[in-house]
Amino acid sequence: MDRMIPLLATIATLTLAEGAAAACDTPETACRLDTGSYQIVLPDTSADQTPAIVFLHGHGGSAKNVMNLEQMVTGFTTRGYAVIAPNGARGAQGVRSWSFLPEFGGRDDFTFVQDVLKDAVKRFDVDPEHSVLAGFSSGAFMVNYLACRDPDAFAAYLPVAGGFWRPQPTECEGPLRLYHSHGWADRVVPLEGRILGGGRFVQGDIWAGLELWRDTLGCETHAPDAIWQDGDLSMRSWSCGDGATLTFELFPGGHRVPPGWAGRVVDWLEADPADAQTGG
């Protein structure tokens, strides 16, 4: 009987560990930090360390909304990536969003997003060197601003339907890898930007944001290295030196994460950077 006690203790510890890992995939049992919470879904494949896509929801969204994007989530997990969905902080009206501008106030989301990744590294053995930051709409604005401030925080950046606000930063840090996706018919975040709040806020021009990234990356010319059509996608890419790659995907339709996006960005993440010059 005495020999069984250590064995039973070990089994109990393993069971608790497995339960803790599984307990972060619903809103009720989300992983909690002092400053917020997140949900995570792990891939079925086993690896020494698992790379992750940290995906930031849009204004008024939540981690649950991200996890409900089943095609996107499955597109990542079947390729061996964990999906981490942090919850934005609730504002004065109870709406979740991201504080990427000082005038928004609230939680320090630049620190919080990086703390989420650090927590997932400890709890789930996520690979910090190959994890990337993605986001939609307000989450995509947050992606751009964090990339501008701290490009080394993530291996790459994947904003969908969001860039910078006016006045946009005059300069950013670099180098980095960034894949920007935007809908041609987006009216929530139009390519040319729009005025909000009676003139208090101005969404920036996506084209101007791309110019800022080209300047940041030290691209020799504003003309792309490659222009190609991939079905109904209009693609452009700039390869501007070691660790400095910019790809722009213009898709038909409006304010959404486009179909097949997860597979395309994983292909891009795992491709030889030289392929960007040929549209490969």
Short mmCIF file of N, CA and C in Angstrom, two decimals, residues 97-254:
data_model
loop_
_atom_site.label_atom_id
_atom_site.label_comp_id
_atom_site.label_asym_id
_atom_site.label_seq_id
_atom_site.Cartn_x
_atom_site.Cartn_y
_atom_site.Cartn_z
N SER A 97 -12.07 45.79 -26.16
CA SER A 97 -11.27 46.26 -27.27
C SER A 97 -9.83 46.36 -26.82
N TRP A 98 -9.01 47.10 -27.58
CA TRP A 98 -7.57 47.16 -27.35
C TRP A 98 -7.11 48.60 -27.25
N SER A 99 -6.22 48.88 -26.30
CA SER A 99 -5.73 50.25 -26.05
C SER A 99 -4.42 50.47 -26.79
N PHE A 100 -4.52 50.66 -28.10
CA PHE A 100 -3.31 50.87 -28.89
C PHE A 100 -2.93 52.33 -29.00
N LEU A 101 -3.83 53.24 -28.55
CA LEU A 101 -3.53 54.67 -28.51
C LEU A 101 -3.57 55.16 -27.07
N PRO A 102 -2.69 56.08 -26.68
CA PRO A 102 -2.66 56.56 -25.29
C PRO A 102 -3.99 57.16 -24.85
N GLU A 103 -4.69 57.84 -25.76
CA GLU A 103 -5.95 58.49 -25.38
C GLU A 103 -7.06 57.50 -25.06
N PHE A 104 -6.88 56.23 -25.42
CA PHE A 104 -7.88 55.22 -25.08
C PHE A 104 -7.82 54.88 -23.59
N GLY A 105 -6.65 55.04 -22.96
CA GLY A 105 -6.50 54.72 -21.56
C GLY A 105 -6.67 53.23 -21.30
N GLY A 106 -6.91 52.88 -20.05
CA GLY A 106 -7.16 51.49 -19.70
C GLY A 106 -5.89 50.67 -19.53
N ARG A 107 -6.02 49.39 -19.72
CA ARG A 107 -4.94 48.44 -19.49
C ARG A 107 -3.78 48.66 -20.46
N ASP A 108 -2.58 48.35 -19.99
CA ASP A 108 -1.41 48.39 -20.86
C ASP A 108 -1.42 47.12 -21.72
N ASP A 109 -2.05 47.20 -22.89
CA ASP A 109 -2.20 46.02 -23.73
C ASP A 109 -0.90 45.60 -24.40
N PHE A 110 0.03 46.51 -24.56
CA PHE A 110 1.32 46.13 -25.13
C PHE A 110 2.02 45.12 -24.22
N THR A 111 1.93 45.35 -22.93
CA THR A 111 2.50 44.41 -21.96
C THR A 111 1.63 43.17 -21.83
N PHE A 112 0.31 43.36 -21.77
CA PHE A 112 -0.61 42.23 -21.57
C PHE A 112 -0.47 41.18 -22.66
N VAL A 113 -0.44 41.61 -23.92
CA VAL A 113 -0.35 40.65 -25.02
C VAL A 113 0.93 39.82 -24.92
N GLN A 114 2.03 40.46 -24.57
CA GLN A 114 3.28 39.72 -24.43
C GLN A 114 3.26 38.82 -23.19
N ASP A 115 2.56 39.26 -22.13
CA ASP A 115 2.43 38.43 -20.93
C ASP A 115 1.61 37.17 -21.22
N VAL A 116 0.62 37.29 -22.09
CA VAL A 116 -0.17 36.11 -22.48
C VAL A 116 0.73 35.06 -23.12
N LEU A 117 1.59 35.49 -24.04
CA LEU A 117 2.50 34.54 -24.67
C LEU A 117 3.43 33.91 -23.63
N LYS A 118 3.97 34.71 -22.73
CA LYS A 118 4.87 34.18 -21.70
C LYS A 118 4.15 33.16 -20.83
N ASP A 119 2.89 33.42 -20.50
CA ASP A 119 2.12 32.49 -19.69
C ASP A 119 1.88 31.18 -20.43
N ALA A 120 1.57 31.28 -21.72
CA ALA A 120 1.35 30.06 -22.52
C ALA A 120 2.63 29.26 -22.68
N VAL A 121 3.76 29.95 -22.73
CA VAL A 121 5.05 29.25 -22.79
C VAL A 121 5.23 28.39 -21.54
N LYS A 122 4.89 28.93 -20.36
CA LYS A 122 5.04 28.20 -19.11
C LYS A 122 4.03 27.07 -18.98
N ARG A 123 2.76 27.35 -19.34
CA ARG A 123 1.71 26.36 -19.10
C ARG A 123 1.68 25.25 -20.16
N PHE A 124 1.97 25.61 -21.41
CA PHE A 124 1.72 24.68 -22.50
C PHE A 124 2.95 24.39 -23.36
N ASP A 125 4.10 24.87 -22.92
CA ASP A 125 5.34 24.66 -23.66
C ASP A 125 5.24 25.22 -25.09
N VAL A 126 4.59 26.37 -25.21
CA VAL A 126 4.53 27.07 -26.49
C VAL A 126 5.91 27.59 -26.84
N ASP A 127 6.24 27.56 -28.11
CA ASP A 127 7.54 27.99 -28.61
C ASP A 127 7.55 29.51 -28.81
N PRO A 128 8.23 30.27 -27.96
CA PRO A 128 8.19 31.74 -28.08
C PRO A 128 8.95 32.26 -29.30
N GLU A 129 9.92 31.49 -29.80
CA GLU A 129 10.74 31.95 -30.91
C GLU A 129 10.01 31.89 -32.25
N HIS A 130 8.96 31.07 -32.34
CA HIS A 130 8.25 30.90 -33.61
C HIS A 130 6.76 31.23 -33.50
N SER A 131 6.38 31.94 -32.45
CA SER A 131 4.99 32.35 -32.30
C SER A 131 4.79 33.73 -32.90
N VAL A 132 3.61 33.94 -33.48
CA VAL A 132 3.34 35.17 -34.21
C VAL A 132 2.09 35.84 -33.66
N LEU A 133 1.96 37.14 -33.94
CA LEU A 133 0.82 37.92 -33.48
C LEU A 133 -0.06 38.29 -34.67
N ALA A 134 -1.34 37.94 -34.56
CA ALA A 134 -2.31 38.24 -35.60
C ALA A 134 -3.49 38.97 -34.96
N GLY A 135 -4.31 39.59 -35.78
CA GLY A 135 -5.48 40.26 -35.24
C GLY A 135 -6.39 40.77 -36.33
N PHE A 136 -7.66 40.97 -35.98
CA PHE A 136 -8.68 41.44 -36.92
C PHE A 136 -9.23 42.78 -36.46
N SER A 137 -9.34 43.74 -37.40
CA SER A 137 -9.96 45.03 -37.16
C SER A 137 -9.25 45.78 -36.02
N SER A 138 -9.93 46.04 -34.90
CA SER A 138 -9.26 46.69 -33.78
C SER A 138 -8.05 45.89 -33.34
N GLY A 139 -8.17 44.56 -33.38
CA GLY A 139 -7.03 43.70 -33.06
C GLY A 139 -5.89 43.87 -34.04
N ALA A 140 -6.22 44.14 -35.31
CA ALA A 140 -5.18 44.36 -36.32
C ALA A 140 -4.47 45.70 -36.11
N PHE A 141 -5.20 46.72 -35.67
CA PHE A 141 -4.56 47.99 -35.31
C PHE A 141 -3.57 47.75 -34.17
N MET A 142 -4.00 46.96 -33.18
CA MET A 142 -3.12 46.63 -32.06
C MET A 142 -1.88 45.90 -32.55
N VAL A 143 -2.04 45.01 -33.50
CA VAL A 143 -0.90 44.27 -34.07
C VAL A 143 0.10 45.24 -34.67
N ASN A 144 -0.37 46.19 -35.47
CA ASN A 144 0.52 47.14 -36.12
C ASN A 144 1.27 48.00 -35.11
N TYR A 145 0.56 48.48 -34.10
CA TYR A 145 1.21 49.35 -33.12
C TYR A 145 2.21 48.59 -32.27
N LEU A 146 1.91 47.34 -31.90
CA LEU A 146 2.87 46.57 -31.13
C LEU A 146 4.09 46.25 -31.98
N ALA A 147 3.86 45.90 -33.25
CA ALA A 147 4.97 45.62 -34.16
C ALA A 147 5.85 46.84 -34.33
N CYS A 148 5.24 48.01 -34.39
CA CYS A 148 5.98 49.27 -34.55
C CYS A 148 6.86 49.55 -33.34
N ARG A 149 6.34 49.25 -32.14
CA ARG A 149 7.07 49.52 -30.90
C ARG A 149 8.11 48.46 -30.57
N ASP A 150 7.75 47.18 -30.79
CA ASP A 150 8.59 46.08 -30.30
C ASP A 150 8.59 44.93 -31.30
N PRO A 151 9.25 45.10 -32.44
CA PRO A 151 9.18 44.08 -33.50
C PRO A 151 9.74 42.72 -33.08
N ASP A 152 10.60 42.69 -32.07
CA ASP A 152 11.19 41.44 -31.63
C ASP A 152 10.28 40.63 -30.70
N ALA A 153 9.12 41.18 -30.34
CA ALA A 153 8.23 40.49 -29.41
C ALA A 153 7.67 39.21 -30.01
N PHE A 154 7.46 39.19 -31.34
CA PHE A 154 6.91 38.01 -32.02
C PHE A 154 7.72 37.76 -33.29
N ALA A 155 7.62 36.54 -33.79
CA ALA A 155 8.40 36.16 -34.96
C ALA A 155 7.87 36.83 -36.23
N ALA A 156 6.58 37.16 -36.26
CA ALA A 156 5.99 37.81 -37.43
C ALA A 156 4.66 38.41 -37.01
N TYR A 157 4.07 39.22 -37.91
CA TYR A 157 2.84 39.95 -37.60
C TYR A 157 1.85 39.79 -38.76
N LEU A 158 0.57 39.51 -38.40
CA LEU A 158 -0.44 39.18 -39.41
C LEU A 158 -1.71 39.99 -39.18
N PRO A 159 -1.73 41.29 -39.50
CA PRO A 159 -2.95 42.08 -39.34
C PRO A 159 -3.95 41.84 -40.47
N VAL A 160 -5.22 41.76 -40.11
CA VAL A 160 -6.32 41.63 -41.08
C VAL A 160 -7.28 42.80 -40.85
N ALA A 161 -7.42 43.66 -41.85
CA ALA A 161 -8.40 44.75 -41.82
C ALA A 161 -8.10 45.80 -40.75
N GLY A 162 -6.83 46.18 -40.65
CA GLY A 162 -6.47 47.25 -39.72
C GLY A 162 -5.02 47.67 -39.90
N GLY A 163 -4.76 48.98 -39.75
CA GLY A 163 -3.40 49.49 -39.92
C GLY A 163 -3.01 50.43 -38.80
N PHE A 164 -2.91 51.72 -39.11
CA PHE A 164 -2.61 52.76 -38.13
C PHE A 164 -3.75 53.78 -38.13
N TRP A 165 -3.81 54.59 -37.06
CA TRP A 165 -4.74 55.71 -37.00
C TRP A 165 -3.96 57.00 -37.24
N ARG A 166 -4.69 58.07 -37.59
CA ARG A 166 -4.08 59.38 -37.80
C ARG A 166 -3.99 60.15 -36.48
N PRO A 167 -2.90 60.86 -36.22
CA PRO A 167 -1.69 60.84 -37.04
C PRO A 167 -0.92 59.54 -36.82
N GLN A 168 -0.53 58.90 -37.91
CA GLN A 168 0.18 57.64 -37.76
C GLN A 168 1.62 57.90 -37.29
N PRO A 169 2.27 56.89 -36.73
CA PRO A 169 3.66 57.10 -36.28
C PRO A 169 4.54 57.60 -37.42
N THR A 170 5.51 58.42 -37.08
CA THR A 170 6.44 58.92 -38.10
C THR A 170 7.54 57.92 -38.39
N GLU A 171 7.78 57.00 -37.45
CA GLU A 171 8.76 55.96 -37.67
C GLU A 171 8.45 54.77 -36.77
N CYS A 172 8.95 53.61 -37.16
CA CYS A 172 8.78 52.39 -36.39
C CYS A 172 10.13 51.70 -36.23
N GLU A 173 10.16 50.73 -35.31
CA GLU A 173 11.34 49.91 -35.16
C GLU A 173 11.29 48.76 -36.16
N GLY A 174 12.44 48.17 -36.45
CA GLY A 174 12.51 47.04 -37.36
C GLY A 174 13.82 46.31 -37.16
N PRO A 175 14.06 45.28 -37.94
CA PRO A 175 13.23 44.74 -39.01
C PRO A 175 12.15 43.81 -38.47
N LEU A 176 11.27 43.38 -39.36
CA LEU A 176 10.23 42.43 -38.99
C LEU A 176 9.66 41.79 -40.25
N ARG A 177 8.82 40.77 -40.05
CA ARG A 177 8.07 40.13 -41.12
C ARG A 177 6.60 40.43 -40.89
N LEU A 178 5.93 40.97 -41.92
CA LEU A 178 4.53 41.36 -41.77
C LEU A 178 3.74 40.97 -43.02
N TYR A 179 2.58 40.35 -42.79
CA TYR A 179 1.65 39.94 -43.86
C TYR A 179 0.32 40.63 -43.58
N HIS A 180 0.00 41.64 -44.39
CA HIS A 180 -1.21 42.43 -44.18
C HIS A 180 -2.28 41.98 -45.18
N SER A 181 -3.47 41.69 -44.66
CA SER A 181 -4.61 41.29 -45.50
C SER A 181 -5.73 42.32 -45.35
N HIS A 182 -6.36 42.67 -46.47
CA HIS A 182 -7.42 43.67 -46.42
C HIS A 182 -8.45 43.42 -47.52
N GLY A 183 -9.72 43.70 -47.21
CA GLY A 183 -10.80 43.52 -48.17
C GLY A 183 -10.97 44.75 -49.05
N TRP A 184 -11.08 44.52 -50.35
CA TRP A 184 -11.25 45.60 -51.31
C TRP A 184 -12.50 46.43 -51.01
N ALA A 185 -13.57 45.78 -50.55
CA ALA A 185 -14.84 46.46 -50.32
C ALA A 185 -15.09 46.74 -48.84
N ASP A 186 -14.05 46.76 -48.02
CA ASP A 186 -14.20 47.00 -46.58
C ASP A 186 -14.71 48.42 -46.33
N ARG A 187 -15.87 48.55 -45.69
CA ARG A 187 -16.43 49.86 -45.36
C ARG A 187 -16.27 50.21 -43.88
N VAL A 188 -15.94 49.21 -43.06
CA VAL A 188 -15.71 49.46 -41.64
C VAL A 188 -14.32 50.08 -41.43
N VAL A 189 -13.34 49.48 -42.10
CA VAL A 189 -11.99 50.04 -42.14
C VAL A 189 -11.61 50.18 -43.62
N PRO A 190 -12.10 51.24 -44.27
CA PRO A 190 -11.81 51.40 -45.70
C PRO A 190 -10.31 51.53 -45.95
N LEU A 191 -9.88 51.15 -47.11
CA LEU A 191 -8.47 51.25 -47.46
C LEU A 191 -7.94 52.67 -47.31
N GLU A 192 -8.80 53.64 -47.57
CA GLU A 192 -8.38 55.05 -47.48
C GLU A 192 -8.59 55.64 -46.09
N GLY A 193 -9.14 54.89 -45.16
CA GLY A 193 -9.42 55.37 -43.82
C GLY A 193 -10.76 56.07 -43.73
N ARG A 194 -11.15 56.45 -42.51
CA ARG A 194 -12.40 57.20 -42.32
C ARG A 194 -12.36 57.92 -40.99
N ILE A 195 -13.28 58.89 -40.83
CA ILE A 195 -13.36 59.72 -39.62
C ILE A 195 -14.40 59.11 -38.68
N LEU A 196 -14.07 59.06 -37.38
CA LEU A 196 -14.97 58.49 -36.38
C LEU A 196 -15.16 59.48 -35.22
N GLY A 197 -16.22 59.27 -34.46
CA GLY A 197 -16.43 60.06 -33.24
C GLY A 197 -16.55 61.54 -33.49
N GLY A 198 -17.21 61.93 -34.56
CA GLY A 198 -17.38 63.35 -34.83
C GLY A 198 -16.08 64.08 -35.08
N GLY A 199 -15.08 63.35 -35.58
CA GLY A 199 -13.79 63.96 -35.90
C GLY A 199 -12.73 63.74 -34.84
N ARG A 200 -13.09 63.10 -33.73
CA ARG A 200 -12.10 62.89 -32.66
C ARG A 200 -11.06 61.84 -33.06
N PHE A 201 -11.46 60.89 -33.89
CA PHE A 201 -10.54 59.82 -34.30
C PHE A 201 -10.59 59.66 -35.82
N VAL A 202 -9.44 59.31 -36.39
CA VAL A 202 -9.36 59.11 -37.84
C VAL A 202 -8.59 57.82 -38.10
N GLN A 203 -9.29 56.85 -38.69
CA GLN A 203 -8.59 55.66 -39.15
C GLN A 203 -7.65 56.06 -40.28
N GLY A 204 -6.45 55.54 -40.25
CA GLY A 204 -5.46 55.93 -41.24
C GLY A 204 -5.64 55.25 -42.58
N ASP A 205 -4.91 55.76 -43.55
CA ASP A 205 -4.88 55.22 -44.90
C ASP A 205 -3.98 53.98 -44.91
N ILE A 206 -4.52 52.85 -45.34
CA ILE A 206 -3.74 51.60 -45.36
C ILE A 206 -2.52 51.74 -46.27
N TRP A 207 -2.67 52.44 -47.37
CA TRP A 207 -1.54 52.61 -48.30
C TRP A 207 -0.42 53.41 -47.62
N ALA A 208 -0.80 54.42 -46.83
CA ALA A 208 0.21 55.20 -46.11
C ALA A 208 0.91 54.35 -45.06
N GLY A 209 0.17 53.45 -44.43
CA GLY A 209 0.76 52.54 -43.47
C GLY A 209 1.77 51.61 -44.11
N LEU A 210 1.46 51.12 -45.30
CA LEU A 210 2.40 50.27 -46.02
C LEU A 210 3.66 51.05 -46.39
N GLU A 211 3.49 52.33 -46.71
CA GLU A 211 4.66 53.17 -47.00
C GLU A 211 5.55 53.29 -45.77
N LEU A 212 4.93 53.48 -44.61
CA LEU A 212 5.70 53.56 -43.37
C LEU A 212 6.48 52.26 -43.14
N TRP A 213 5.86 51.12 -43.39
CA TRP A 213 6.56 49.85 -43.20
C TRP A 213 7.71 49.69 -44.20
N ARG A 214 7.51 50.14 -45.44
CA ARG A 214 8.62 50.06 -46.41
C ARG A 214 9.80 50.92 -45.96
N ASP A 215 9.49 52.13 -45.45
CA ASP A 215 10.56 52.99 -44.94
C ASP A 215 11.25 52.34 -43.74
N THR A 216 10.46 51.75 -42.85
CA THR A 216 11.01 51.08 -41.66
C THR A 216 11.93 49.94 -42.04
N LEU A 217 11.53 49.17 -43.04
CA LEU A 217 12.29 47.99 -43.43
C LEU A 217 13.48 48.32 -44.32
N GLY A 218 13.58 49.58 -44.73
CA GLY A 218 14.71 49.98 -45.56
C GLY A 218 14.64 49.46 -46.98
N CYS A 219 13.43 49.31 -47.49
CA CYS A 219 13.27 48.84 -48.87
C CYS A 219 13.91 49.84 -49.83
N GLU A 220 14.62 49.35 -50.81
CA GLU A 220 15.33 50.22 -51.74
C GLU A 220 14.38 51.01 -52.62
N THR A 221 13.20 50.48 -52.85
CA THR A 221 12.23 51.16 -53.70
C THR A 221 10.83 50.88 -53.17
N HIS A 222 9.90 51.79 -53.46
CA HIS A 222 8.52 51.56 -53.06
C HIS A 222 7.84 50.54 -53.98
N ALA A 223 8.39 50.34 -55.16
CA ALA A 223 7.81 49.35 -56.07
C ALA A 223 8.02 47.95 -55.51
N PRO A 224 6.99 47.09 -55.53
CA PRO A 224 7.15 45.75 -54.97
C PRO A 224 8.11 44.90 -55.78
N ASP A 225 8.74 43.94 -55.10
CA ASP A 225 9.60 42.98 -55.78
C ASP A 225 8.78 42.03 -56.64
N ALA A 226 7.55 41.77 -56.18
CA ALA A 226 6.70 40.83 -56.92
C ALA A 226 5.25 41.28 -56.85
N ILE A 227 4.56 41.14 -57.98
CA ILE A 227 3.11 41.39 -58.07
C ILE A 227 2.52 40.18 -58.77
N TRP A 228 1.52 39.57 -58.16
CA TRP A 228 0.91 38.40 -58.81
C TRP A 228 -0.55 38.25 -58.39
N GLN A 229 -1.26 37.47 -59.15
CA GLN A 229 -2.66 37.17 -58.89
C GLN A 229 -2.75 35.71 -58.46
N ASP A 230 -3.37 35.47 -57.32
CA ASP A 230 -3.57 34.12 -56.82
C ASP A 230 -5.07 33.88 -56.74
N GLY A 231 -5.65 33.39 -57.82
CA GLY A 231 -7.10 33.28 -57.89
C GLY A 231 -7.71 34.67 -57.86
N ASP A 232 -8.57 34.94 -56.88
CA ASP A 232 -9.17 36.27 -56.77
C ASP A 232 -8.42 37.18 -55.79
N LEU A 233 -7.20 36.76 -55.40
CA LEU A 233 -6.37 37.58 -54.52
C LEU A 233 -5.37 38.38 -55.32
N SER A 234 -5.24 39.67 -55.01
CA SER A 234 -4.21 40.51 -55.61
C SER A 234 -3.07 40.63 -54.61
N MET A 235 -1.87 40.22 -54.99
CA MET A 235 -0.76 40.09 -54.06
C MET A 235 0.40 41.00 -54.45
N ARG A 236 1.07 41.52 -53.43
CA ARG A 236 2.29 42.31 -53.59
C ARG A 236 3.25 41.92 -52.48
N SER A 237 4.56 41.94 -52.76
CA SER A 237 5.53 41.65 -51.70
C SER A 237 6.80 42.44 -51.90
N TRP A 238 7.43 42.73 -50.78
CA TRP A 238 8.70 43.43 -50.74
C TRP A 238 9.66 42.62 -49.87
N SER A 239 10.82 42.31 -50.37
CA SER A 239 11.86 41.65 -49.58
C SER A 239 12.99 42.65 -49.41
N CYS A 240 13.19 43.12 -48.18
CA CYS A 240 14.05 44.29 -47.95
C CYS A 240 15.25 44.00 -47.08
N GLY A 241 15.74 42.77 -47.12
CA GLY A 241 16.92 42.44 -46.33
C GLY A 241 16.62 41.35 -45.33
N ASP A 242 17.63 40.95 -44.59
CA ASP A 242 17.52 39.87 -43.64
C ASP A 242 16.46 40.17 -42.58
N GLY A 243 15.44 39.32 -42.51
CA GLY A 243 14.40 39.49 -41.51
C GLY A 243 13.42 40.60 -41.80
N ALA A 244 13.44 41.17 -43.00
CA ALA A 244 12.57 42.30 -43.34
C ALA A 244 11.74 41.94 -44.57
N THR A 245 10.51 41.50 -44.33
CA THR A 245 9.65 41.06 -45.43
C THR A 245 8.26 41.64 -45.23
N LEU A 246 7.68 42.17 -46.28
CA LEU A 246 6.34 42.75 -46.25
C LEU A 246 5.52 42.15 -47.39
N THR A 247 4.35 41.60 -47.04
CA THR A 247 3.45 41.05 -48.05
C THR A 247 2.07 41.67 -47.85
N PHE A 248 1.43 42.05 -48.96
CA PHE A 248 0.10 42.65 -48.90
C PHE A 248 -0.86 41.81 -49.74
N GLU A 249 -1.93 41.36 -49.08
CA GLU A 249 -2.96 40.55 -49.73
C GLU A 249 -4.25 41.36 -49.79
N LEU A 250 -4.73 41.65 -50.99
CA LEU A 250 -5.98 42.36 -51.19
C LEU A 250 -7.01 41.34 -51.69
N PHE A 251 -8.03 41.10 -50.87
CA PHE A 251 -9.02 40.07 -51.22
C PHE A 251 -10.38 40.71 -51.52
N PRO A 252 -11.21 40.06 -52.32
CA PRO A 252 -12.54 40.60 -52.61
C PRO A 252 -13.43 40.49 -51.38
N GLY A 253 -14.36 41.42 -51.26
CA GLY A 253 -15.26 41.37 -50.12
C GLY A 253 -14.94 42.45 -49.10
N GLY A 254 -15.64 42.37 -47.97
CA GLY A 254 -15.57 43.43 -46.99
C GLY A 254 -14.80 43.11 -45.74
#
